[in-house]
mmCIF file of C-alpha atoms and ligand atoms in Angstrom:
data_model
loop_
_atom_site.group_PDB
_atom_site.id
_atom_site.type_symbol
_atom_site.label_atom_id
_atom_site.label_comp_id
_atom_site.label_asym_id
_atom_site.label_seq_id
_atom_site.Cartn_x
_atom_site.Cartn_y
_atom_site.Cartn_z
ATOM 1 C CA MET A 1 -40.284 -22.761 28.181
ATOM 2 C CA GLU A 2 -43.472 -24.514 30.129
ATOM 3 C CA GLU A 3 -43.509 -20.791 31.213
ATOM 4 C CA LEU A 4 -44.027 -19.243 27.935
ATOM 5 C CA LEU A 5 -46.283 -21.750 26.317
ATOM 6 C CA LEU A 6 -48.639 -20.854 29.784
ATOM 7 C CA ALA A 7 -48.763 -17.301 28.309
ATOM 8 C CA ALA A 8 -48.891 -18.930 24.346
ATOM 9 C CA PRO A 9 -52.699 -18.534 23.102
ATOM 10 C CA GLN A 10 -54.439 -22.108 22.579
ATOM 11 C CA SER A 11 -55.917 -22.747 19.930
ATOM 12 C CA GLU A 12 -59.258 -21.590 21.451
ATOM 13 C CA ASP A 13 -58.171 -18.028 21.986
ATOM 14 C CA MET A 14 -57.247 -17.870 17.529
ATOM 15 C CA ARG A 15 -59.977 -19.320 16.944
ATOM 16 C CA GLU A 16 -62.027 -16.373 18.624
ATOM 17 C CA ALA A 17 -59.406 -14.351 17.287
ATOM 18 C CA PHE A 18 -60.779 -15.769 13.756
ATOM 19 C CA LYS A 19 -64.578 -14.850 14.310
ATOM 20 C CA GLY A 20 -63.931 -11.472 15.911
ATOM 21 C CA ILE A 21 -62.115 -10.519 12.201
ATOM 22 C CA PHE A 22 -64.418 -12.295 10.074
ATOM 23 C CA ARG A 23 -66.833 -9.925 12.411
ATOM 24 C CA ILE A 24 -65.356 -7.279 11.671
ATOM 25 C CA GLU A 25 -64.821 -7.615 8.257
ATOM 26 C CA HIS A 26 -68.280 -8.015 6.468
ATOM 27 C CA ASN A 27 -70.309 -5.962 9.073
ATOM 28 C CA TYR A 28 -67.209 -3.053 8.049
ATOM 29 C CA ASP A 29 -66.635 -4.150 4.705
ATOM 30 C CA LEU A 30 -63.004 -4.285 5.156
ATOM 31 C CA GLU A 31 -60.572 -5.476 2.871
ATOM 32 C CA ALA A 32 -58.126 -8.219 3.831
ATOM 33 C CA ALA A 33 -55.071 -6.212 2.270
ATOM 34 C CA ASP A 34 -56.081 -3.396 4.100
ATOM 35 C CA ILE A 35 -56.900 -5.817 7.705
ATOM 36 C CA ALA A 36 -53.410 -7.160 6.761
ATOM 37 C CA ASP A 37 -51.577 -3.531 6.812
ATOM 38 C CA GLY A 38 -53.397 -2.858 9.935
ATOM 39 C CA MET A 39 -55.005 0.376 7.102
ATOM 40 C CA LEU A 40 -59.050 -0.243 9.517
ATOM 41 C CA TRP A 41 -61.643 1.680 8.589
ATOM 42 C CA GLY A 42 -59.618 4.467 7.403
ATOM 43 C CA LYS A 43 -57.290 4.720 10.202
ATOM 44 C CA GLN A 44 -53.888 3.077 9.622
ATOM 45 C CA TYR A 45 -52.410 1.866 12.866
ATOM 46 C CA ASP A 46 -48.492 0.420 12.949
ATOM 47 C CA ALA A 47 -49.752 -3.348 12.982
ATOM 48 C CA LYS A 48 -49.145 -5.880 9.887
ATOM 49 C CA LEU A 49 -50.546 -9.306 9.829
ATOM 50 C CA SER A 50 -47.846 -12.313 9.942
ATOM 51 C CA THR A 51 -47.904 -14.761 6.552
ATOM 52 C CA SER A 52 -49.431 -17.517 8.328
ATOM 53 C CA ASP A 53 -51.540 -15.282 10.340
ATOM 54 C CA CYS A 54 -53.283 -14.522 6.754
ATOM 55 C CA LEU A 55 -52.871 -17.921 5.642
ATOM 56 C CA ALA A 56 -54.183 -18.976 8.876
ATOM 57 C CA ILE A 57 -57.799 -16.707 7.967
ATOM 58 C CA ALA A 58 -58.124 -18.210 4.141
ATOM 59 C CA GLU A 59 -58.581 -21.014 5.825
ATOM 60 C CA TYR A 60 -60.950 -20.422 8.457
ATOM 61 C CA MET A 61 -63.108 -18.262 6.155
ATOM 62 C CA TYR A 62 -62.216 -21.338 3.428
ATOM 63 C CA ASN A 63 -64.315 -24.268 6.247
ATOM 64 C CA LYS A 64 -67.120 -21.360 6.788
ATOM 65 C CA SER A 65 -68.109 -21.941 3.102
ATOM 66 C CA GLU A 66 -66.796 -18.181 2.658
ATOM 67 C CA TYR A 67 -64.609 -18.450 -0.957
ATOM 68 C CA ILE A 68 -64.445 -14.978 -1.313
ATOM 69 C CA SER A 69 -63.115 -14.221 1.724
ATOM 70 C CA ALA A 70 -60.448 -17.131 2.372
ATOM 71 C CA ALA A 71 -59.977 -16.536 -1.722
ATOM 72 C CA LYS A 72 -58.692 -12.217 -0.736
ATOM 73 C CA TRP A 73 -57.017 -13.463 2.592
ATOM 74 C CA TYR A 74 -54.634 -16.322 0.458
ATOM 75 C CA ARG A 75 -54.074 -13.337 -2.109
ATOM 76 C CA VAL A 76 -52.557 -10.948 0.590
ATOM 77 C CA ALA A 77 -50.668 -14.428 2.111
ATOM 78 C CA LEU A 78 -49.428 -14.930 -1.228
ATOM 79 C CA SER A 79 -47.965 -11.285 -1.660
ATOM 80 C CA HIS A 80 -46.711 -11.900 2.505
ATOM 81 C CA HIS A 81 -44.675 -14.413 1.396
ATOM 82 C CA ILE A 82 -40.860 -15.028 1.006
ATOM 83 C CA GLN A 83 -39.644 -14.463 -2.282
ATOM 84 C CA PHE A 84 -36.017 -15.353 -2.803
ATOM 85 C CA ASP A 85 -34.439 -15.677 -5.561
ATOM 86 C CA ASP A 86 -31.527 -17.977 -4.109
ATOM 87 C CA ASP A 87 -32.278 -21.758 -4.747
ATOM 88 C CA ILE A 88 -32.371 -22.673 -1.128
ATOM 89 C CA PHE A 89 -35.295 -20.341 -0.113
ATOM 90 C CA ARG A 90 -36.895 -22.108 -3.665
ATOM 91 C CA ASN A 91 -37.197 -25.223 -2.349
ATOM 92 C CA ILE A 92 -38.473 -24.751 1.351
ATOM 93 C CA TYR A 93 -41.010 -22.184 -0.446
ATOM 94 C CA GLY A 94 -42.163 -22.823 -3.755
ATOM 95 C CA SER A 95 -44.033 -26.145 -3.093
ATOM 96 C CA GLN A 96 -45.648 -24.113 0.312
ATOM 97 C CA ARG A 97 -46.592 -20.848 -2.550
ATOM 98 C CA GLU A 98 -47.175 -23.709 -4.548
ATOM 99 C CA ASP A 99 -50.355 -24.555 -2.459
ATOM 100 C CA ILE A 100 -51.290 -21.544 -1.403
ATOM 101 C CA ARG A 101 -51.764 -20.301 -4.935
ATOM 102 C CA LYS A 102 -53.370 -24.305 -5.433
ATOM 103 C CA ASN A 103 -56.267 -22.897 -1.903
ATOM 104 C CA TYR A 104 -56.771 -19.678 -3.858
ATOM 105 C CA ILE A 105 -57.795 -21.223 -7.260
ATOM 106 C CA ILE A 106 -60.156 -23.354 -5.210
ATOM 107 C CA SER A 107 -61.577 -21.033 -3.548
ATOM 108 C CA ARG A 108 -62.069 -18.485 -6.144
ATOM 109 C CA LEU A 109 -63.962 -21.847 -8.053
ATOM 110 C CA LYS A 110 -66.757 -23.024 -4.934
ATOM 111 C CA ALA A 111 -67.869 -19.049 -5.339
ATOM 112 C CA GLY A 112 -67.582 -18.358 -9.201
ATOM 113 C CA LYS A 113 -67.149 -20.890 -12.806
ATOM 114 C CA ALA A 114 -65.035 -22.567 -14.667
ATOM 115 C CA ASP A 115 -64.517 -20.599 -18.151
ATOM 116 C CA ASP A 116 -63.490 -18.163 -15.705
ATOM 117 C CA VAL A 117 -60.170 -19.587 -14.177
ATOM 118 C CA GLN A 118 -57.993 -17.710 -16.721
ATOM 119 C CA LEU A 119 -59.375 -15.099 -15.299
ATOM 120 C CA TYR A 120 -58.092 -15.609 -11.351
ATOM 121 C CA LEU A 121 -54.867 -17.145 -12.331
ATOM 122 C CA LYS A 122 -54.624 -13.745 -14.111
ATOM 123 C CA GLU A 123 -56.002 -12.021 -10.854
ATOM 124 C CA LEU A 124 -53.259 -13.747 -8.754
ATOM 125 C CA SER A 125 -50.096 -11.501 -9.869
ATOM 126 C CA HIS A 126 -52.421 -8.472 -9.302
ATOM 127 C CA ASP A 127 -51.952 -6.057 -6.769
ATOM 128 C CA PRO A 128 -53.813 -8.171 -3.315
ATOM 129 C CA LYS A 129 -55.598 -4.719 -3.066
ATOM 130 C CA THR A 130 -57.512 -4.046 -6.344
ATOM 131 C CA GLN A 131 -61.011 -5.462 -6.780
ATOM 132 C CA LEU A 132 -61.906 -9.330 -7.444
ATOM 133 C CA GLU A 133 -62.712 -9.810 -11.548
ATOM 134 C CA ASN A 134 -66.534 -10.505 -10.547
ATOM 135 C CA THR A 135 -67.712 -10.156 -6.752
ATOM 136 C CA ALA A 136 -69.772 -7.379 -5.828
ATOM 137 C CA LYS A 137 -70.176 -6.035 -2.557
ATOM 138 C CA PRO A 138 -73.552 -7.452 -0.593
ATOM 139 C CA THR A 139 -76.131 -5.315 0.304
ATOM 140 C CA PRO A 140 -75.313 -4.022 3.208
ATOM 141 C CA SER A 141 -77.856 -5.386 6.596
ATOM 142 C CA ILE A 142 -80.008 -2.709 7.839
ATOM 143 C CA SER A 143 -77.818 -3.648 11.607
ATOM 144 C CA GLN A 144 -75.214 -2.843 9.066
ATOM 145 C CA LEU A 145 -75.566 0.814 7.673
ATOM 146 C CA GLY A 146 -76.182 1.425 11.487
ATOM 147 C CA CYS A 147 -72.474 -0.034 12.773
ATOM 148 C CA ARG A 148 -70.923 1.962 10.079
ATOM 149 C CA GLY A 149 -72.631 5.194 10.681
ATOM 150 C CA LEU A 150 -74.628 5.227 7.692
ATOM 151 C CA TYR A 151 -78.121 5.293 9.282
ATOM 152 C CA PRO A 152 -79.431 9.094 8.375
ATOM 153 C CA PRO A 153 -78.818 12.107 10.299
ATOM 154 C CA ARG A 154 -80.389 13.266 12.527
ATOM 155 C CA THR A 155 -82.594 16.570 13.497
ATOM 156 C CA ASN A 156 -84.891 18.633 15.983
ATOM 157 C CA LEU A 157 -83.578 16.701 18.839
ATOM 158 C CA SER A 158 -82.421 17.585 22.190
ATOM 159 C CA CYS A 159 -80.986 19.096 25.078
ATOM 160 C CA ARG A 160 -81.536 20.600 28.280
ATOM 161 C CA TYR A 161 -80.749 20.015 31.509
ATOM 162 C CA ASN A 162 -83.906 17.493 33.830
ATOM 163 C CA PHE A 163 -84.724 19.024 36.865
ATOM 164 C CA THR A 164 -87.512 17.494 37.360
ATOM 165 C CA ASN A 165 -87.310 13.586 38.131
ATOM 166 C CA THR A 166 -85.962 13.200 41.432
ATOM 167 C CA PRO A 167 -86.545 16.483 44.462
ATOM 168 C CA TYR A 168 -82.572 16.013 43.855
ATOM 169 C CA SER A 169 -83.083 16.761 40.382
ATOM 170 C CA ARG A 170 -83.415 20.076 41.681
ATOM 171 C CA LEU A 171 -79.784 20.453 42.769
ATOM 172 C CA ALA A 172 -78.046 18.897 40.365
ATOM 173 C CA PRO A 173 -80.010 19.257 36.994
ATOM 174 C CA LEU A 174 -78.720 16.290 35.357
ATOM 175 C CA LYS A 175 -77.507 17.338 31.421
ATOM 176 C CA MET A 176 -79.897 15.317 28.912
ATOM 177 C CA GLU A 177 -79.850 14.301 25.507
ATOM 178 C CA ILE A 178 -82.776 13.109 23.685
ATOM 179 C CA VAL A 179 -82.221 11.244 21.041
ATOM 180 C CA ASN A 180 -85.810 9.446 20.186
ATOM 181 C CA GLU A 181 -88.583 10.658 20.892
ATOM 182 C CA ASN A 182 -91.033 7.532 20.405
ATOM 183 C CA PRO A 183 -89.925 5.664 22.291
ATOM 184 C CA PHE A 184 -87.964 8.208 24.495
ATOM 185 C CA ILE A 185 -84.624 7.257 24.406
ATOM 186 C CA VAL A 186 -81.628 9.858 26.301
ATOM 187 C CA LEU A 187 -78.608 10.012 27.316
ATOM 188 C CA TYR A 188 -77.389 11.569 30.137
ATOM 189 C CA HIS A 189 -73.672 13.446 29.822
ATOM 190 C CA ASP A 190 -71.063 13.173 32.900
ATOM 191 C CA ILE A 191 -72.848 10.953 34.876
ATOM 192 C CA LEU A 192 -70.077 8.607 36.567
ATOM 193 C CA TYR A 193 -67.304 9.977 38.565
ATOM 194 C CA GLU A 194 -63.475 9.643 37.043
ATOM 195 C CA HIS A 195 -63.424 7.297 40.375
ATOM 196 C CA GLU A 196 -66.760 5.021 39.912
ATOM 197 C CA ILE A 197 -65.971 4.870 36.352
ATOM 198 C CA ASN A 198 -61.937 3.316 37.407
ATOM 199 C CA SER A 199 -62.494 1.509 40.325
ATOM 200 C CA LEU A 200 -65.026 -0.515 37.951
ATOM 201 C CA THR A 201 -63.356 -0.844 34.922
ATOM 202 C CA ASN A 202 -60.292 -1.851 36.717
ATOM 203 C CA GLN A 203 -61.834 -5.221 37.827
ATOM 204 C CA SER A 204 -60.736 -7.893 36.480
ATOM 205 C CA ILE A 205 -64.001 -10.183 34.950
ATOM 206 C CA THR A 206 -63.350 -13.840 33.575
ATOM 207 C CA THR A 207 -67.178 -15.014 33.020
ATOM 208 C CA ASP A 208 -67.478 -15.133 28.699
ATOM 209 C CA GLY A 209 -70.665 -13.799 27.831
ATOM 210 C CA TRP A 210 -72.487 -16.279 25.118
ATOM 211 C CA THR A 211 -72.488 -17.794 21.890
ATOM 212 C CA ASP A 212 -75.934 -19.855 19.853
ATOM 213 C CA ASP A 213 -73.561 -22.986 20.854
ATOM 214 C CA ALA A 214 -73.616 -22.321 24.893
ATOM 215 C CA GLU A 215 -76.938 -21.533 24.897
ATOM 216 C CA PRO A 216 -78.428 -22.292 22.013
ATOM 217 C CA GLU A 217 -82.085 -21.608 23.035
ATOM 218 C CA LEU A 218 -81.313 -17.296 23.651
ATOM 219 C CA GLU A 219 -80.937 -17.123 19.664
ATOM 220 C CA VAL A 220 -78.449 -14.556 20.422
ATOM 221 C CA GLU A 221 -74.969 -14.531 20.681
ATOM 222 C CA ARG A 222 -72.503 -12.119 23.441
ATOM 223 C CA ILE A 223 -69.519 -11.916 22.733
ATOM 224 C CA CYS A 224 -67.957 -10.444 25.665
ATOM 225 C CA LYS A 225 -67.110 -10.796 29.541
ATOM 226 C CA VAL A 226 -69.556 -10.087 31.894
ATOM 227 C CA SER A 227 -69.209 -10.013 35.987
ATOM 228 C CA THR A 228 -71.872 -8.040 38.200
ATOM 229 C CA VAL A 229 -72.256 -4.969 40.395
ATOM 230 C CA GLN A 230 -73.715 -3.575 43.662
ATOM 231 C CA ASP A 231 -73.449 0.034 43.961
ATOM 232 C CA ARG A 232 -76.769 1.867 45.940
ATOM 233 C CA LYS A 233 -75.081 5.364 44.820
ATOM 234 C CA ILE A 234 -75.336 4.539 40.548
ATOM 235 C CA GLY A 235 -78.462 3.021 41.565
ATOM 236 C CA ARG A 236 -79.358 5.413 43.064
ATOM 237 C CA ARG A 237 -78.233 8.245 39.970
ATOM 238 C CA VAL A 238 -80.555 5.066 38.041
ATOM 239 C CA GLU A 239 -83.141 6.649 39.909
ATOM 240 C CA GLN A 240 -82.606 10.414 39.324
ATOM 241 C CA MET A 241 -82.261 9.239 35.138
ATOM 242 C CA SER A 242 -85.381 7.005 35.030
ATOM 243 C CA GLY A 243 -87.543 9.025 37.253
ATOM 244 C CA LEU A 244 -88.232 4.770 38.338
ATOM 245 C CA ASN A 245 -88.767 3.434 41.336
ATOM 246 C CA VAL A 246 -85.207 1.028 41.572
ATOM 247 C CA ASP A 247 -83.715 -1.438 43.710
ATOM 248 C CA LEU A 248 -80.688 -0.958 45.194
ATOM 249 C CA ASP A 249 -79.441 -3.966 46.459
ATOM 250 C CA ASN A 250 -79.710 -4.691 42.570
ATOM 251 C CA TYR A 251 -76.984 -6.513 40.842
ATOM 252 C CA MET A 252 -76.259 -4.474 38.127
ATOM 253 C CA GLN A 253 -74.195 -6.117 34.600
ATOM 254 C CA LEU A 254 -71.258 -4.846 34.503
ATOM 255 C CA SER A 255 -69.353 -6.009 30.832
ATOM 256 C CA ASN A 256 -66.184 -5.215 28.787
ATOM 257 C CA TYR A 257 -66.038 -6.376 24.844
ATOM 258 C CA GLY A 258 -62.506 -7.328 22.960
ATOM 259 C CA LEU A 259 -61.660 -7.145 19.576
ATOM 260 C CA GLY A 260 -64.602 -8.572 17.336
ATOM 261 C CA GLY A 261 -67.212 -8.963 20.237
ATOM 262 C CA HIS A 262 -70.393 -7.990 20.681
ATOM 263 C CA PHE A 263 -74.129 -8.651 20.492
ATOM 264 C CA ARG A 264 -76.427 -9.426 18.491
ATOM 265 C CA ASN A 265 -80.037 -7.866 17.691
ATOM 266 C CA HIS A 266 -82.191 -8.290 20.865
ATOM 267 C CA PHE A 267 -84.436 -7.305 23.167
ATOM 268 C CA ASP A 268 -83.858 -6.394 27.025
ATOM 269 C CA TYR A 269 -87.699 -7.606 27.512
ATOM 270 C CA VAL A 270 -88.266 -11.667 28.221
ATOM 271 C CA ASP A 271 -92.365 -11.024 27.171
ATOM 272 C CA LEU A 272 -93.691 -12.981 30.067
ATOM 273 C CA LYS A 273 -96.741 -13.493 28.278
ATOM 274 C CA GLY A 274 -94.867 -16.479 25.940
ATOM 275 C CA HIS A 275 -91.832 -17.820 27.709
ATOM 276 C CA SER A 276 -93.839 -20.217 30.565
ATOM 277 C CA ILE A 277 -91.386 -21.695 32.035
ATOM 278 C CA ILE A 278 -89.361 -18.364 33.456
ATOM 279 C CA VAL A 279 -92.788 -16.427 34.071
ATOM 280 C CA PRO A 280 -93.600 -17.674 37.351
ATOM 281 C CA LEU A 281 -89.654 -16.801 38.325
ATOM 282 C CA MET A 282 -89.771 -13.273 36.730
ATOM 283 C CA ALA A 283 -93.215 -12.893 37.985
ATOM 284 C CA LYS A 284 -92.604 -13.585 41.697
ATOM 285 C CA TYR A 285 -89.607 -10.991 42.406
ATOM 286 C CA HIS A 286 -90.423 -8.466 39.637
ATOM 287 C CA GLY A 287 -92.459 -8.783 36.638
ATOM 288 C CA ASP A 288 -90.140 -8.355 32.884
ATOM 289 C CA ARG A 289 -87.506 -4.739 32.322
ATOM 290 C CA PHE A 290 -89.025 -2.353 31.846
ATOM 291 C CA ALA A 291 -85.833 0.034 31.407
ATOM 292 C CA THR A 292 -82.783 -0.671 31.183
ATOM 293 C CA VAL A 293 -79.806 2.587 31.261
ATOM 294 C CA LEU A 294 -76.817 1.686 30.039
ATOM 295 C CA PHE A 295 -73.393 3.334 31.083
ATOM 296 C CA TYR A 296 -70.630 3.550 29.370
ATOM 297 C CA LEU A 297 -67.392 3.343 31.298
ATOM 298 C CA SER A 298 -64.867 3.986 28.331
ATOM 299 C CA ASN A 299 -65.239 5.569 24.568
ATOM 300 C CA VAL A 300 -64.194 2.648 22.392
ATOM 301 C CA GLU A 301 -61.463 4.107 19.554
ATOM 302 C CA LEU A 302 -62.838 2.050 17.103
ATOM 303 C CA GLY A 303 -66.395 0.317 16.043
ATOM 304 C CA GLY A 304 -68.088 -1.168 19.256
ATOM 305 C CA ALA A 305 -72.081 1.841 18.968
ATOM 306 C CA THR A 306 -74.702 0.919 20.395
ATOM 307 C CA ILE A 307 -77.383 0.399 16.744
ATOM 308 C CA PHE A 308 -81.698 0.394 17.276
ATOM 309 C CA PRO A 309 -81.771 -1.264 14.172
ATOM 310 C CA ARG A 310 -85.909 -0.297 14.138
ATOM 311 C CA LEU A 311 -85.448 3.465 14.861
ATOM 312 C CA ASN A 312 -82.093 3.407 12.785
ATOM 313 C CA LEU A 313 -80.057 4.600 15.535
ATOM 314 C CA THR A 314 -76.512 4.958 16.477
ATOM 315 C CA ILE A 315 -74.796 5.616 19.288
ATOM 316 C CA TRP A 316 -71.216 6.130 19.897
ATOM 317 C CA PRO A 317 -70.621 5.463 23.211
ATOM 318 C CA GLN A 318 -68.791 8.564 25.494
ATOM 319 C CA ARG A 319 -66.524 7.667 28.649
ATOM 320 C CA GLY A 320 -69.658 8.766 31.394
ATOM 321 C CA ALA A 321 -72.034 8.515 29.952
ATOM 322 C CA ALA A 322 -75.644 6.158 29.927
ATOM 323 C CA LEU A 323 -78.356 5.931 27.087
ATOM 324 C CA LEU A 324 -81.908 4.979 29.858
ATOM 325 C CA TRP A 325 -84.658 3.518 26.951
ATOM 326 C CA TYR A 326 -87.569 1.600 27.664
ATOM 327 C CA ASN A 327 -87.903 -1.890 27.289
ATOM 328 C CA LEU A 328 -92.109 -2.458 27.746
ATOM 329 C CA ASP A 329 -94.687 0.550 25.512
ATOM 330 C CA ASN A 330 -97.666 2.491 27.956
ATOM 331 C CA SER A 331 -100.201 -1.002 28.362
ATOM 332 C CA VAL A 332 -96.475 -3.090 29.644
ATOM 333 C CA GLU A 333 -96.876 -4.654 26.117
ATOM 334 C CA PRO A 334 -93.561 -5.578 24.205
ATOM 335 C CA GLU A 335 -91.895 -2.440 22.233
ATOM 336 C CA LYS A 336 -90.310 -3.986 19.439
ATOM 337 C CA LEU A 337 -88.627 -0.863 18.459
ATOM 338 C CA SER A 338 -86.422 -1.618 21.023
ATOM 339 C CA GLU A 339 -84.681 -4.132 19.806
ATOM 340 C CA HIS A 340 -80.791 -3.169 19.589
ATOM 341 C CA ALA A 341 -77.830 -4.474 19.173
ATOM 342 C CA VAL A 342 -73.263 -3.762 19.904
ATOM 343 C CA CYS A 343 -71.441 -3.377 16.976
ATOM 344 C CA PRO A 344 -68.096 -5.808 16.931
ATOM 345 C CA VAL A 345 -65.144 -3.309 18.508
ATOM 346 C CA ILE A 346 -62.474 -3.487 15.849
ATOM 347 C CA VAL A 347 -59.502 -1.108 17.617
ATOM 348 C CA GLY A 348 -60.229 -0.846 22.108
ATOM 349 C CA SER A 349 -62.404 -2.321 25.546
ATOM 350 C CA ARG A 350 -65.604 -1.494 25.718
ATOM 351 C CA TRP A 351 -66.330 -0.747 28.952
ATOM 352 C CA VAL A 352 -70.172 -0.201 29.756
ATOM 353 C CA LEU A 353 -72.102 -1.241 33.169
ATOM 354 C CA ALA A 354 -76.491 -1.914 32.679
ATOM 355 C CA GLU A 355 -78.943 -1.994 35.265
ATOM 356 C CA PHE A 356 -82.496 -2.823 34.505
ATOM 357 C CA ILE A 357 -85.125 -1.569 36.115
ATOM 358 C CA VAL A 358 -87.546 -3.918 36.435
ATOM 359 C CA GLN A 359 -91.878 -3.728 36.318
ATOM 360 C CA TYR A 360 -93.620 -4.105 39.183
ATOM 361 C CA LYS A 361 -91.777 -2.090 41.389
ATOM 362 C CA GLN A 362 -93.110 1.373 39.036
ATOM 363 C CA THR A 363 -97.119 0.043 40.685
ATOM 364 C CA PHE A 364 -97.149 3.885 42.037
ATOM 365 C CA LYS A 365 -94.496 5.314 39.863
ATOM 366 C CA ARG A 366 -96.133 4.514 36.347
ATOM 367 C CA PRO A 367 -99.676 3.980 37.818
ATOM 368 C CA CYS A 368 -101.418 5.168 34.859
ATOM 369 C CA TYR A 369 -101.297 2.674 31.776
ATOM 370 C CA LYS A 370 -103.123 2.247 28.896
HETATM 371 O O1 AKG B 401 -73.408 -2.580 26.122
HETATM 372 C C1 AKG B 401 -74.747 -2.201 24.798
HETATM 373 O O2 AKG B 401 -74.299 -0.522 24.464
HETATM 374 C C2 AKG B 401 -75.648 -2.217 25.108
HETATM 375 C C3 AKG B 401 -75.830 -3.661 26.043
HETATM 376 C C4 AKG B 401 -77.097 -4.681 26.091
HETATM 377 O O3 AKG B 401 -77.643 -4.510 25.272
HETATM 378 C C5 AKG B 401 -77.697 -5.437 26.945
HETATM 379 O O4 AKG B 401 -76.468 -5.233 27.860
HETATM 380 O O5 AKG B 401 -78.284 -5.731 27.475
HETATM 381 FE FE1 FE2 B 402 -79.711 -5.187 25.080
#
């Protein structure tokens, strides 16, 4: 029994799963009834949520003051709830059904009007897949549009072989897809070997990313596991991809995002001028993060795109590809357009490896700043 309990989810695991489901529901505009049925973003999965799962989610949404969402989850819980004609079952479950109905009505009233209470009562007997009355869909944010793949399609972009970044590139040109001209963002294809990907993704990572609660001064939220790795061979490839100087002994950041894992909008630069505490440290060692190279170590079955909301750019992870972008502009000032985020993972395990290329090592490679 003790062994079973050890393997069972703890209350913290449940809370994190609820938060993940909340992010998925809102970012992708999914309906509670669909999620409960395993219908995720248009794809039917062989998985269903139980009545008690739905009830627990409804209560989580209620406590978060997300009353419309709570009402939807209560209604789904009720429709999945055991309904027996048998007296014994009615005695056991009847009162629970009444409680769910009550909570549904309270949630509806909290987000609606007392005058509409008859309407709300009627809704209770409708199929949970029907829309709730008088509830408008919220307008999606720019980031949500990106996560849903709804930015306008891009034209006039190109692919070519890159022969020129380093002398070695002549022998082994890289497959380069230009995804944005200004600021320059490129996606390199087939940049990692299978054995490299496998050895990176077979590691177990135990350290959590960070949340607003843990480090409020960061003002970002990152839900994933992180670890560091050193790999001189991959470091050399980063040099080849970027044409910049890379510290081969640098630690790269390995991250794994699970259900609902995400990284809210952020910049990779620190903006040395604005942060007096870290400036001496950053300055002593290497300066700000000039560019980022992000290796995708897995495909993601659903969700988990990298988005640049200010550029209307969505990049879907492709195992073995790597994305390169600049965080500072030509005058080494923060490039505001480099703001980016990781959309919540709906299904799958998302692995990435990031190398941050630092500013002061580029003095001779990029000497001609404006
Ligand atoms: O995983 C991604 O798509 C982006 C990761 C990222 O933004 C970071 O590590 O700073
Ligand atoms: Fe980032």
